Every structure is written in C-alpha cells, then in structure tokens.
PDB file of C-alpha atoms in Angstrom:
ATOM      1  CA  ASP N   1     -19.098  51.086 135.667  1.00 66.00           C
ATOM      2  CA  ALA N   2     -22.329  50.462 133.827  1.00 84.00           C
ATOM      3  CA  GLY N   3     -22.213  51.169 130.129  1.00 95.00           C
ATOM      4  CA  VAL N   4     -25.082  52.303 127.954  1.00 97.00           C
ATOM      5  CA  ILE N   5     -28.163  50.244 128.747  1.00 97.00           C
ATOM      6  CA  GLN N   6     -30.802  49.465 126.167  1.00 98.00           C
ATOM      7  CA  SER N   7     -34.097  47.656 126.512  1.00 97.00           C
ATOM      8  CA  PRO N   8     -35.549  45.464 125.313  1.00 97.00           C
ATOM      9  CA  ARG N   9     -32.681  43.525 123.740  1.00 97.00           C
ATOM     10  CA  HIS N  10     -35.027  41.795 121.338  1.00 97.00           C
ATOM     11  CA  GLU N  11     -38.469  42.802 120.132  1.00 97.00           C
ATOM     12  CA  VAL N  12     -40.797  40.959 117.789  1.00 98.00           C
ATOM     13  CA  THR N  13     -43.990  42.705 116.854  1.00 97.00           C
ATOM     14  CA  GLU N  14     -46.608  42.766 114.175  1.00 97.00           C
ATOM     15  CA  MET N  15     -46.984  45.410 111.518  1.00 97.00           C
ATOM     16  CA  GLY N  16     -49.040  48.342 112.728  1.00 97.00           C
ATOM     17  CA  GLN N  17     -48.088  47.995 116.382  1.00 98.00           C
ATOM     18  CA  GLU N  18     -46.351  50.674 118.387  1.00 98.00           C
ATOM     19  CA  VAL N  19     -42.748  49.952 119.391  1.00 98.00           C
ATOM     20  CA  THR N  20     -40.831  51.794 122.103  1.00 98.00           C
ATOM     21  CA  LEU N  21     -37.093  51.380 122.525  1.00 98.00           C
ATOM     22  CA  ARG N  22     -35.384  52.630 125.659  1.00 98.00           C
ATOM     23  CA  CYS N  23     -31.917  53.859 126.451  1.00 98.00           C
ATOM     24  CA  LYS N  24     -30.057  54.837 129.596  1.00 98.00           C
ATOM     25  CA  PRO N  25     -26.822  56.680 128.755  1.00 97.00           C
ATOM     26  CA  ILE N  26     -23.649  56.590 130.801  1.00 96.00           C
ATOM     27  CA  SER N  27     -23.986  58.788 133.859  1.00 95.00           C
ATOM     28  CA  GLY N  28     -22.438  62.205 133.304  1.00 94.00           C
ATOM     29  CA  HIS N  29     -22.589  62.061 129.527  1.00 94.00           C
ATOM     30  CA  ASN N  30     -24.322  64.989 127.861  1.00 93.00           C
ATOM     31  CA  SER N  31     -24.838  63.739 124.301  1.00 94.00           C
ATOM     32  CA  LEU N  32     -27.006  60.870 123.118  1.00 96.00           C
ATOM     33  CA  PHE N  33     -27.325  59.320 119.683  1.00 96.00           C
ATOM     34  CA  TRP N  34     -29.775  56.871 118.113  1.00 98.00           C
ATOM     35  CA  TYR N  35     -28.566  54.735 115.191  1.00 97.00           C
ATOM     36  CA  ARG N  36     -30.119  52.070 113.025  1.00 97.00           C
ATOM     37  CA  GLN N  37     -28.093  49.275 111.444  1.00 96.00           C
ATOM     38  CA  THR N  38     -29.159  47.014 108.577  1.00 94.00           C
ATOM     39  CA  MET N  39     -27.268  44.925 106.082  1.00 90.00           C
ATOM     40  CA  MET N  40     -28.577  46.993 103.193  1.00 90.00           C
ATOM     41  CA  ARG N  41     -28.039  50.509 104.537  1.00 90.00           C
ATOM     42  CA  GLY N  42     -25.305  49.986 107.099  1.00 90.00           C
ATOM     43  CA  LEU N  43     -25.154  52.261 110.144  1.00 93.00           C
ATOM     44  CA  GLU N  44     -27.457  55.299 109.974  1.00 93.00           C
ATOM     45  CA  LEU N  45     -27.652  58.160 112.460  1.00 94.00           C
ATOM     46  CA  LEU N  46     -31.301  58.862 113.212  1.00 96.00           C
ATOM     47  CA  ILE N  47     -31.194  61.671 115.786  1.00 96.00           C
ATOM     48  CA  TYR N  48     -28.933  63.115 118.434  1.00 95.00           C
ATOM     49  CA  PHE N  49     -29.384  65.161 121.585  1.00 95.00           C
ATOM     50  CA  ASN N  50     -27.125  67.462 123.540  1.00 93.00           C
ATOM     51  CA  ASN N  51     -28.100  68.354 127.111  1.00 94.00           C
ATOM     52  CA  ASN N  52     -31.463  66.648 126.476  1.00 95.00           C
ATOM     53  CA  VAL N  53     -32.256  68.912 123.497  1.00 95.00           C
ATOM     54  CA  PRO N  54     -32.633  67.405 120.023  1.00 95.00           C
ATOM     55  CA  ILE N  55     -29.935  68.910 117.806  1.00 93.00           C
ATOM     56  CA  ASP N  56     -30.490  67.157 114.504  1.00 92.00           C
ATOM     57  CA  ASP N  57     -33.303  64.778 113.579  1.00 93.00           C
ATOM     58  CA  SER N  58     -32.710  64.856 109.836  1.00 92.00           C
ATOM     59  CA  GLY N  59     -31.919  61.154 109.851  1.00 92.00           C
ATOM     60  CA  MET N  60     -35.322  60.138 111.156  1.00 95.00           C
ATOM     61  CA  PRO N  61     -36.794  58.291 108.189  1.00 88.00           C
ATOM     62  CA  GLU N  62     -40.468  59.219 108.563  1.00 87.00           C
ATOM     63  CA  ASP N  63     -42.996  60.831 110.835  1.00 92.00           C
ATOM     64  CA  ARG N  64     -43.686  57.384 112.211  1.00 96.00           C
ATOM     65  CA  PHE N  65     -40.429  57.737 114.137  1.00 97.00           C
ATOM     66  CA  SER N  66     -40.121  59.980 117.185  1.00 97.00           C
ATOM     67  CA  ALA N  67     -37.554  60.327 119.948  1.00 98.00           C
ATOM     68  CA  LYS N  68     -37.571  62.008 123.330  1.00 97.00           C
ATOM     69  CA  MET N  69     -35.102  62.674 126.080  1.00 97.00           C
ATOM     70  CA  PRO N  70     -37.061  63.838 129.126  1.00 97.00           C
ATOM     71  CA  ASN N  71     -33.987  63.883 131.358  1.00 95.00           C
ATOM     72  CA  ALA N  72     -30.266  63.229 131.287  1.00 95.00           C
ATOM     73  CA  SER N  73     -30.614  59.561 132.146  1.00 96.00           C
ATOM     74  CA  PHE N  74     -33.326  58.347 129.805  1.00 97.00           C
ATOM     75  CA  SER N  75     -34.331  58.430 126.152  1.00 98.00           C
ATOM     76  CA  THR N  76     -36.911  56.671 124.036  1.00 98.00           C
ATOM     77  CA  LEU N  77     -37.276  55.981 120.343  1.00 98.00           C
ATOM     78  CA  LYS N  78     -40.822  55.233 119.268  1.00 98.00           C
ATOM     79  CA  ILE N  79     -42.128  53.803 116.018  1.00 97.00           C
ATOM     80  CA  GLN N  80     -45.859  54.125 115.432  1.00 97.00           C
ATOM     81  CA  PRO N  81     -47.127  52.348 113.411  1.00 96.00           C
ATOM     82  CA  SER N  82     -44.331  49.881 112.769  1.00 97.00           C
ATOM     83  CA  GLU N  83     -43.694  48.346 109.353  1.00 97.00           C
ATOM     84  CA  PRO N  84     -41.638  45.315 108.244  1.00 97.00           C
ATOM     85  CA  ARG N  85     -38.997  47.595 106.702  1.00 96.00           C
ATOM     86  CA  ASP N  86     -38.285  48.974 110.176  1.00 97.00           C
ATOM     87  CA  SER N  87     -36.703  45.635 111.100  1.00 97.00           C
ATOM     88  CA  ALA N  88     -33.125  46.402 112.119  1.00 97.00           C
ATOM     89  CA  VAL N  89     -30.785  46.671 115.062  1.00 97.00           C
ATOM     90  CA  TYR N  90     -31.210  49.985 116.867  1.00 98.00           C
ATOM     91  CA  PHE N  91     -28.262  51.323 118.841  1.00 98.00           C
ATOM     92  CA  CYS N  92     -28.097  54.053 121.404  1.00 98.00           C
ATOM     93  CA  ALA N  93     -24.754  55.728 122.088  1.00 97.00           C
ATOM     94  CA  SER N  94     -23.639  58.438 124.485  1.00 95.00           C
ATOM     95  CA  SER N  95     -20.627  60.698 124.866  1.00 93.00           C
ATOM     96  CA  LEU N  96     -19.302  63.522 126.990  1.00 91.00           C
ATOM     97  CA  TRP N  97     -19.169  66.355 124.505  1.00 83.00           C
ATOM     98  CA  THR N  98     -16.726  69.140 125.249  1.00 80.00           C
ATOM     99  CA  SER N  99     -15.258  70.448 122.009  1.00 73.00           C
ATOM    100  CA  GLY N 100     -15.746  67.658 119.483  1.00 71.00           C
ATOM    101  CA  GLY N 101     -13.732  64.528 118.821  1.00 73.00           C
ATOM    102  CA  GLU N 102     -15.042  62.625 121.810  1.00 85.00           C
ATOM    103  CA  THR N 103     -15.540  58.865 121.821  1.00 90.00           C
ATOM    104  CA  GLN N 104     -19.046  57.489 121.531  1.00 94.00           C
ATOM    105  CA  TYR N 105     -20.027  54.587 123.776  1.00 95.00           C
ATOM    106  CA  PHE N 106     -22.546  52.222 122.248  1.00 97.00           C
ATOM    107  CA  GLY N 107     -25.139  50.080 123.932  1.00 97.00           C
ATOM    108  CA  PRO N 108     -25.669  46.427 122.972  1.00 96.00           C
ATOM    109  CA  GLY N 109     -28.546  47.290 120.659  1.00 97.00           C
ATOM    110  CA  THR N 110     -32.194  46.296 120.315  1.00 98.00           C
ATOM    111  CA  ARG N 111     -32.939  43.771 117.589  1.00 97.00           C
ATOM    112  CA  LEU N 112     -36.344  44.638 116.173  1.00 98.00           C
ATOM    113  CA  LEU N 113     -38.302  42.322 113.924  1.00 98.00           C
ATOM    114  CA  VAL N 114     -41.596  43.559 112.508  1.00 98.00           C
ATOM    115  CA  LEU N 115     -43.712  40.815 110.986  1.00 97.00           C
TER     116      LEU N 115
ATOM    117  CA  GLY S   1     -19.129  67.618 103.090  1.00 81.00           C
ATOM    118  CA  ASN S   2     -17.485  65.206 105.466  1.00 88.00           C
ATOM    119  CA  SER S   3     -17.149  61.586 104.426  1.00 92.00           C
ATOM    120  CA  VAL S   4     -15.210  58.412 105.131  1.00 95.00           C
ATOM    121  CA  THR S   5     -14.313  55.757 102.579  1.00 96.00           C
ATOM    122  CA  GLN S   6     -12.961  52.395 103.605  1.00 95.00           C
ATOM    123  CA  MET S   7     -12.068  49.275 101.689  1.00 90.00           C
ATOM    124  CA  GLU S   8     -14.805  46.801 100.989  1.00 87.00           C
ATOM    125  CA  GLY S   9     -14.744  43.454 102.642  1.00 88.00           C
ATOM    126  CA  PRO S  10     -14.687  40.810 103.485  1.00 95.00           C
ATOM    127  CA  VAL S  11     -10.979  40.728 104.173  1.00 96.00           C
ATOM    128  CA  THR S  12      -9.885  37.135 104.784  1.00 97.00           C
ATOM    129  CA  PRO S  13      -6.258  36.816 105.901  1.00 96.00           C
ATOM    130  CA  SER S  14      -4.830  33.711 107.495  1.00 97.00           C
ATOM    131  CA  GLU S  15      -3.943  33.748 111.172  1.00 97.00           C
ATOM    132  CA  GLU S  16      -0.647  35.542 111.916  1.00 97.00           C
ATOM    133  CA  ALA S  17      -0.724  37.413 108.599  1.00 97.00           C
ATOM    134  CA  PHE S  18      -0.092  41.154 108.356  1.00 97.00           C
ATOM    135  CA  LEU S  19      -3.289  43.175 108.063  1.00 97.00           C
ATOM    136  CA  THR S  20      -4.069  46.538 106.491  1.00 97.00           C
ATOM    137  CA  ILE S  21      -7.554  48.009 106.205  1.00 97.00           C
ATOM    138  CA  ASN S  22      -7.538  51.217 104.202  1.00 97.00           C
ATOM    139  CA  CYS S  23      -9.449  54.340 105.196  1.00 98.00           C
ATOM    140  CA  THR S  24      -9.493  57.770 103.570  1.00 97.00           C
ATOM    141  CA  TYR S  25     -11.520  60.781 104.552  1.00 96.00           C
ATOM    142  CA  THR S  26     -12.812  64.120 103.338  1.00 94.00           C
ATOM    143  CA  ALA S  27     -13.339  66.821 105.919  1.00 91.00           C
ATOM    144  CA  THR S  28     -13.210  70.546 106.460  1.00 83.00           C
ATOM    145  CA  GLY S  29     -11.014  71.702 109.292  1.00 80.00           C
ATOM    146  CA  TYR S  30      -9.094  69.329 111.517  1.00 84.00           C
ATOM    147  CA  PRO S  31     -11.122  66.241 112.374  1.00 92.00           C
ATOM    148  CA  SER S  32     -10.467  63.602 114.985  1.00 93.00           C
ATOM    149  CA  LEU S  33     -10.199  60.116 113.484  1.00 95.00           C
ATOM    150  CA  PHE S  34     -11.346  56.828 114.963  1.00 96.00           C
ATOM    151  CA  TRP S  35     -11.457  53.115 114.402  1.00 98.00           C
ATOM    152  CA  TYR S  36     -14.372  51.317 116.018  1.00 98.00           C
ATOM    153  CA  VAL S  37     -14.823  47.531 116.102  1.00 98.00           C
ATOM    154  CA  GLN S  38     -18.058  45.573 116.235  1.00 97.00           C
ATOM    155  CA  TYR S  39     -17.968  41.956 117.348  1.00 96.00           C
ATOM    156  CA  PRO S  40     -20.896  39.696 116.418  1.00 92.00           C
ATOM    157  CA  GLY S  41     -24.054  40.536 118.308  1.00 91.00           C
ATOM    158  CA  GLU S  42     -22.556  43.572 120.034  1.00 94.00           C
ATOM    159  CA  GLY S  43     -22.485  47.338 119.678  1.00 95.00           C
ATOM    160  CA  LEU S  44     -19.534  49.278 118.307  1.00 96.00           C
ATOM    161  CA  GLN S  45     -16.643  49.976 120.636  1.00 97.00           C
ATOM    162  CA  LEU S  46     -13.677  52.258 120.261  1.00 96.00           C
ATOM    163  CA  LEU S  47     -10.511  50.515 119.099  1.00 98.00           C
ATOM    164  CA  LEU S  48      -8.227  53.546 118.748  1.00 97.00           C
ATOM    165  CA  LYS S  49      -8.257  57.244 117.925  1.00 95.00           C
ATOM    166  CA  ALA S  50      -6.014  60.111 116.852  1.00 95.00           C
ATOM    167  CA  THR S  51      -6.843  63.760 117.270  1.00 92.00           C
ATOM    168  CA  LYS S  52      -4.222  65.567 115.196  1.00 91.00           C
ATOM    169  CA  ALA S  53      -1.957  65.082 112.209  1.00 93.00           C
ATOM    170  CA  ASP S  54       0.897  62.578 112.630  1.00 95.00           C
ATOM    171  CA  ASP S  55      -0.610  61.151 115.813  1.00 95.00           C
ATOM    172  CA  LYS S  56      -0.597  57.372 116.047  1.00 97.00           C
ATOM    173  CA  GLY S  57      -3.395  55.560 117.814  1.00 96.00           C
ATOM    174  CA  SER S  58      -2.773  52.034 119.059  1.00 97.00           C
ATOM    175  CA  ASN S  59      -4.603  49.339 120.987  1.00 97.00           C
ATOM    176  CA  LYS S  60      -4.636  45.511 121.119  1.00 96.00           C
ATOM    177  CA  GLY S  61      -1.774  45.342 118.605  1.00 97.00           C
ATOM    178  CA  PHE S  62      -3.604  47.541 116.093  1.00 98.00           C
ATOM    179  CA  GLU S  63      -2.160  50.858 114.935  1.00 98.00           C
ATOM    180  CA  ALA S  64      -3.251  53.737 112.709  1.00 98.00           C
ATOM    181  CA  THR S  65      -1.464  56.988 111.882  1.00 98.00           C
ATOM    182  CA  TYR S  66      -3.284  60.238 111.094  1.00 97.00           C
ATOM    183  CA  ARG S  67      -1.895  61.289 107.688  1.00 96.00           C
ATOM    184  CA  LYS S  68      -3.148  64.732 106.742  1.00 94.00           C
ATOM    185  CA  GLU S  69      -1.171  64.923 103.500  1.00 94.00           C
ATOM    186  CA  THR S  70      -2.882  61.806 102.150  1.00 95.00           C
ATOM    187  CA  THR S  71      -6.107  62.220 104.184  1.00 96.00           C
ATOM    188  CA  SER S  72      -5.763  58.646 105.370  1.00 97.00           C
ATOM    189  CA  PHE S  73      -6.017  56.641 108.596  1.00 98.00           C
ATOM    190  CA  HIS S  74      -5.179  53.070 107.610  1.00 98.00           C
ATOM    191  CA  LEU S  75      -5.540  50.341 110.234  1.00 98.00           C
ATOM    192  CA  GLU S  76      -2.665  47.854 110.582  1.00 98.00           C
ATOM    193  CA  LYS S  77      -1.793  44.845 112.686  1.00 98.00           C
ATOM    194  CA  GLY S  78       1.349  42.809 112.423  1.00 96.00           C
ATOM    195  CA  SER S  79      -0.117  39.404 113.227  1.00 96.00           C
ATOM    196  CA  VAL S  80      -3.880  38.928 113.185  1.00 97.00           C
ATOM    197  CA  GLN S  81      -5.670  36.341 115.284  1.00 97.00           C
ATOM    198  CA  VAL S  82      -8.917  34.478 114.764  1.00 97.00           C
ATOM    199  CA  SER S  83     -10.330  36.455 117.681  1.00 96.00           C
ATOM    200  CA  ASP S  84      -9.858  39.683 115.674  1.00 97.00           C
ATOM    201  CA  SER S  85     -12.659  38.625 113.324  1.00 97.00           C
ATOM    202  CA  ALA S  86     -15.206  41.449 113.445  1.00 97.00           C
ATOM    203  CA  VAL S  87     -16.433  44.461 111.489  1.00 97.00           C
ATOM    204  CA  TYR S  88     -14.162  47.518 111.602  1.00 98.00           C
ATOM    205  CA  PHE S  89     -15.477  51.048 111.114  1.00 97.00           C
ATOM    206  CA  CYS S  90     -13.371  54.088 110.296  1.00 97.00           C
ATOM    207  CA  ALA S  91     -14.926  57.350 111.493  1.00 95.00           C
ATOM    208  CA  LEU S  92     -14.326  61.067 111.921  1.00 93.00           C
ATOM    209  CA  THR S  93     -15.660  63.921 114.011  1.00 91.00           C
ATOM    210  CA  ASN S  94     -14.947  67.512 113.123  1.00 82.00           C
ATOM    211  CA  THR S  95     -13.656  69.888 115.770  1.00 76.00           C
ATOM    212  CA  GLY S  96     -16.636  71.380 117.522  1.00 75.00           C
ATOM    213  CA  GLY S  97     -18.988  68.936 115.852  1.00 77.00           C
ATOM    214  CA  PHE S  98     -21.429  66.586 117.522  1.00 78.00           C
ATOM    215  CA  LYS S  99     -21.797  64.060 114.761  1.00 84.00           C
ATOM    216  CA  THR S 100     -19.455  61.196 114.029  1.00 89.00           C
ATOM    217  CA  ILE S 101     -19.334  60.208 110.367  1.00 91.00           C
ATOM    218  CA  PHE S 102     -18.868  56.457 109.967  1.00 93.00           C
ATOM    219  CA  GLY S 103     -17.560  54.526 107.009  1.00 94.00           C
ATOM    220  CA  ALA S 104     -19.485  51.572 105.660  1.00 94.00           C
ATOM    221  CA  GLY S 105     -17.485  49.069 107.698  1.00 96.00           C
ATOM    222  CA  THR S 106     -15.056  46.344 106.651  1.00 97.00           C
ATOM    223  CA  ARG S 107     -15.705  42.772 107.680  1.00 96.00           C
ATOM    224  CA  LEU S 108     -12.582  40.894 108.752  1.00 97.00           C
ATOM    225  CA  PHE S 109     -12.610  37.114 108.838  1.00 97.00           C
ATOM    226  CA  VAL S 110      -9.343  35.548 110.001  1.00 97.00           C
ATOM    227  CA  LYS S 111      -8.814  31.975 108.871  1.00 97.00           C
ATOM    228  CA  ALA S 112      -7.298  29.522 111.340  1.00 95.00           C
TER     229      ALA S 112
END
C-alpha cells in the first residue's frame, strides 16, 4: 500500500519566492497534519485537518503560511513570501481518527532551503 | 496542559548493551502513549504504542510499559544494534483528542 506521499522531496528557492508543498494522505484516512522540523525548534505541529476541515492552525507561525485541503486526497502548505528562516524539513502525516489515540503515518518530508 | 519529557541525547551505548530511554508525561484523562522512531533522512514511524495503564507495547526487540502511577513510558531494549541508531520520540494523544504531543526526541548512536 502507498504511504503518505509528499512532493517535492527537495526544494531550493530564493527569499521572497512562493513555495508550495504538496501532500497525498493514505487513502481512507480522515485526519491530516503538517509539521515542521528544525534542529533548533525540533518537531512543531503547524496545522491539522479532520474531514478536510482545519481544526487548529495555532501552530502556523505567520500569515505568510497557509494550508488547504480541498478534498480527502490532497493538501497543500504554501509559504508566500518565503524567508531564510523557513528553511526546514516539512512533514505531512495522516491518520484514521475514530476516538483518539490513533497512530499517525508520516510522509518522507520535503527539505526546504530558502536562500 | 499535556506534555512529554524525555531524556536528552545523544545516548551512545556500545553494540549489544542494554538500553533505556526515559520518558515521562503530564496529561489530563487517560492518554495513549507512543514511541516513534526517525531514521536519517526519513519521516517518523511508529515503533510501539500502549493505550491503557499497565499495557506493554513491543516491537523489534523494544518494549515500553504504560505506568500510570509514575506517569512514565520508558523505552527499553536488551541488546541494541548499530542499525538501531536513530532519533526516538515519545508521544501522547489524549482520548478523544486529535493532536499528538511529541517529546523533543532522543538521538541514539550505537557504537560498533
């Protein structure tokens, strides 16, 4: 079975450019999570969705960040304009939420470098 | 609020040594507890989980027991291998909750 798919796997861009990260969750899963991982701050939850609806976006660092989930099989995380401090690995994860305590399945991540 | 505290790394045992990575938690209610592992260049993946007090999760020779009285979920392995070198994350999810709260991660480097 296919796991969580993320694209691109690597992205190098210049400061001020728009960056779009993409995620395809595991088929049948109803919850989707976006995380950011850096050496300095560790793993941070940015936003999560349940049944395509954003539940909590309090982890989104600034208005430059936005996320959408137009359907159950696709989500995007956009940074506009990008800044060097946005350089990190961005993970998407999905789960089948029923009552809490479910396992999250992570994608391989997108390594973003903003110059 | 909910939180997870795990021992700082790096932890650097020799191959075949006994391993313990400590994890304690603070939570309201009755959380589910997890250990995730992250190998270099990859995303996190579930190593083991326990959903209620006194449950023991196990996988790949690793074990952890859900101790409610000490609010702990320590990870153990009797004989570590070089291939176990990775970052290990302790985590919890409260019953009915969407979010998983992750610890800071503990880097394990097993010396040959």
